[in-house]
PDB file of C-alpha atoms in Angstrom:
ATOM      1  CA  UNK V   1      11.731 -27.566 -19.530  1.00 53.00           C
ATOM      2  CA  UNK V   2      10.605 -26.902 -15.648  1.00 66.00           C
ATOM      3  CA  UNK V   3      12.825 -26.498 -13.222  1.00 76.00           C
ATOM      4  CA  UNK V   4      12.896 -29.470 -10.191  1.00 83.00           C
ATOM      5  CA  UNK V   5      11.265 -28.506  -7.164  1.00 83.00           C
ATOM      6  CA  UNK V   6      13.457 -28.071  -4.708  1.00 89.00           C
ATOM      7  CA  UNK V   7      13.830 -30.859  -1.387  1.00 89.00           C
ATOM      8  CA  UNK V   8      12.886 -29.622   1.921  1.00 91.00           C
ATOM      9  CA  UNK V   9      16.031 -27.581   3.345  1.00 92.00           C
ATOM     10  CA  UNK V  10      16.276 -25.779   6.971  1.00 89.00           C
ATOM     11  CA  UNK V  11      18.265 -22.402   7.727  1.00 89.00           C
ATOM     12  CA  UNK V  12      21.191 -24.345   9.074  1.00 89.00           C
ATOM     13  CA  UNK V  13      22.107 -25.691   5.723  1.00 87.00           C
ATOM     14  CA  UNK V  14      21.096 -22.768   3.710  1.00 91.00           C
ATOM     15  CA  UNK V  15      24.695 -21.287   3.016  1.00 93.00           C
ATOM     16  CA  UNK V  16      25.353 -18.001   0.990  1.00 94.00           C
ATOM     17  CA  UNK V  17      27.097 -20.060  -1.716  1.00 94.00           C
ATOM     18  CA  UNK V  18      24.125 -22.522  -1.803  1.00 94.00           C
ATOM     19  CA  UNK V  19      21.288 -19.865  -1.998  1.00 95.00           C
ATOM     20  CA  UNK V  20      23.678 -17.925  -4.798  1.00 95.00           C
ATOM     21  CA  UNK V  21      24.164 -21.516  -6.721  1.00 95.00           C
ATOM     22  CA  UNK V  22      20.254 -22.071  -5.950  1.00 95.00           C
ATOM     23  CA  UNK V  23      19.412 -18.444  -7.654  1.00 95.00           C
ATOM     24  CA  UNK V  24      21.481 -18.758 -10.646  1.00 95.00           C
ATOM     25  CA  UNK V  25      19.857 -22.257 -11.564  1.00 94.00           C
ATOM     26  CA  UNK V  26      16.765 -19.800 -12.100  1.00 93.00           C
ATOM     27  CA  UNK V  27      15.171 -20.285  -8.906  1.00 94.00           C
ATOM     28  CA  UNK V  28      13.888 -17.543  -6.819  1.00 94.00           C
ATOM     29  CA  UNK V  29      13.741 -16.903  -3.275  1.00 94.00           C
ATOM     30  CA  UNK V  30      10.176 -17.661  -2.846  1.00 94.00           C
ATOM     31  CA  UNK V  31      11.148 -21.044  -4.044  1.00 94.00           C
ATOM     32  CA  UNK V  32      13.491 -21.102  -1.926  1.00 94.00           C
ATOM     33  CA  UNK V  33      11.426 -20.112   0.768  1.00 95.00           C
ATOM     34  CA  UNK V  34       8.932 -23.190   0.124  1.00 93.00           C
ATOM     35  CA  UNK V  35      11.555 -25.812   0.432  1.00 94.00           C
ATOM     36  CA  UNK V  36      12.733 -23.917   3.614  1.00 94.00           C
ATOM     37  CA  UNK V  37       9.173 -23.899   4.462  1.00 93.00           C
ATOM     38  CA  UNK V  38       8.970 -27.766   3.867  1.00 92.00           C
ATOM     39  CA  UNK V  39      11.930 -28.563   6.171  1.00 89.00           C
ATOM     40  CA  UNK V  40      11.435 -27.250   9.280  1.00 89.00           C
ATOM     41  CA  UNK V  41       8.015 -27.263  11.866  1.00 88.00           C
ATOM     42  CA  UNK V  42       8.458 -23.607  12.540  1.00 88.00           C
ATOM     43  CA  UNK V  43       5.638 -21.196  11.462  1.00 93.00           C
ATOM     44  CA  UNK V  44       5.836 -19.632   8.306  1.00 92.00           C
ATOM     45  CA  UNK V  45       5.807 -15.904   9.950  1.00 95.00           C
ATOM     46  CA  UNK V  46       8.809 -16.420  12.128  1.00 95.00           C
ATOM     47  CA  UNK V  47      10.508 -17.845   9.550  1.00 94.00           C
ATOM     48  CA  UNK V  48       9.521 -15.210   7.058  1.00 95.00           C
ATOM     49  CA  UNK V  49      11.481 -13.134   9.222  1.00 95.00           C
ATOM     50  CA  UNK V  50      14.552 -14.879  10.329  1.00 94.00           C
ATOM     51  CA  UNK V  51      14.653 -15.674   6.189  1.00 95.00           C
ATOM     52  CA  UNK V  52      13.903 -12.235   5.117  1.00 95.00           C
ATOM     53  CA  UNK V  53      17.107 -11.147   8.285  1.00 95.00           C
ATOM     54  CA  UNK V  54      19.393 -13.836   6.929  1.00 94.00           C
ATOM     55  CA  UNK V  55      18.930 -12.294   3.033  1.00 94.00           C
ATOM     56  CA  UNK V  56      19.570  -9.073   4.238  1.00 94.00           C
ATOM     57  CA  UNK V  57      22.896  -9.737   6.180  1.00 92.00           C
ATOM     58  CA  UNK V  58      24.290 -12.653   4.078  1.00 86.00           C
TER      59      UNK V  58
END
């Protein structure tokens, strides 16, 4: 059985708990990524990086 894509999200609801809850459901951060990528206008290089920061120090 697939997994549910995920609904759009932006990085001010993305909490460490959520993305934890969100990886342990079997999803991985590129999917996580996409539905970040879905929520918010911003383009998809800046918010590589502020995603890739807010892994790193979360």
């Amino acid at each position: 059985m697939a997994r549910p894509v995920l609904d759009a999200m932006d990085m001010d609801t993305l909490t460490k708990g959520r993305y934890v809850q969100l990886l342990a459901r079997g999803y991985s951060p590129k999917d996580v990524f996409k539905a970040l990528s879905k929520g918010t206008d911003m383009e998809k290089e800046r918010l590589r990086k502020e995603f890739d920061y807010w892994r790193e120090h979360n």
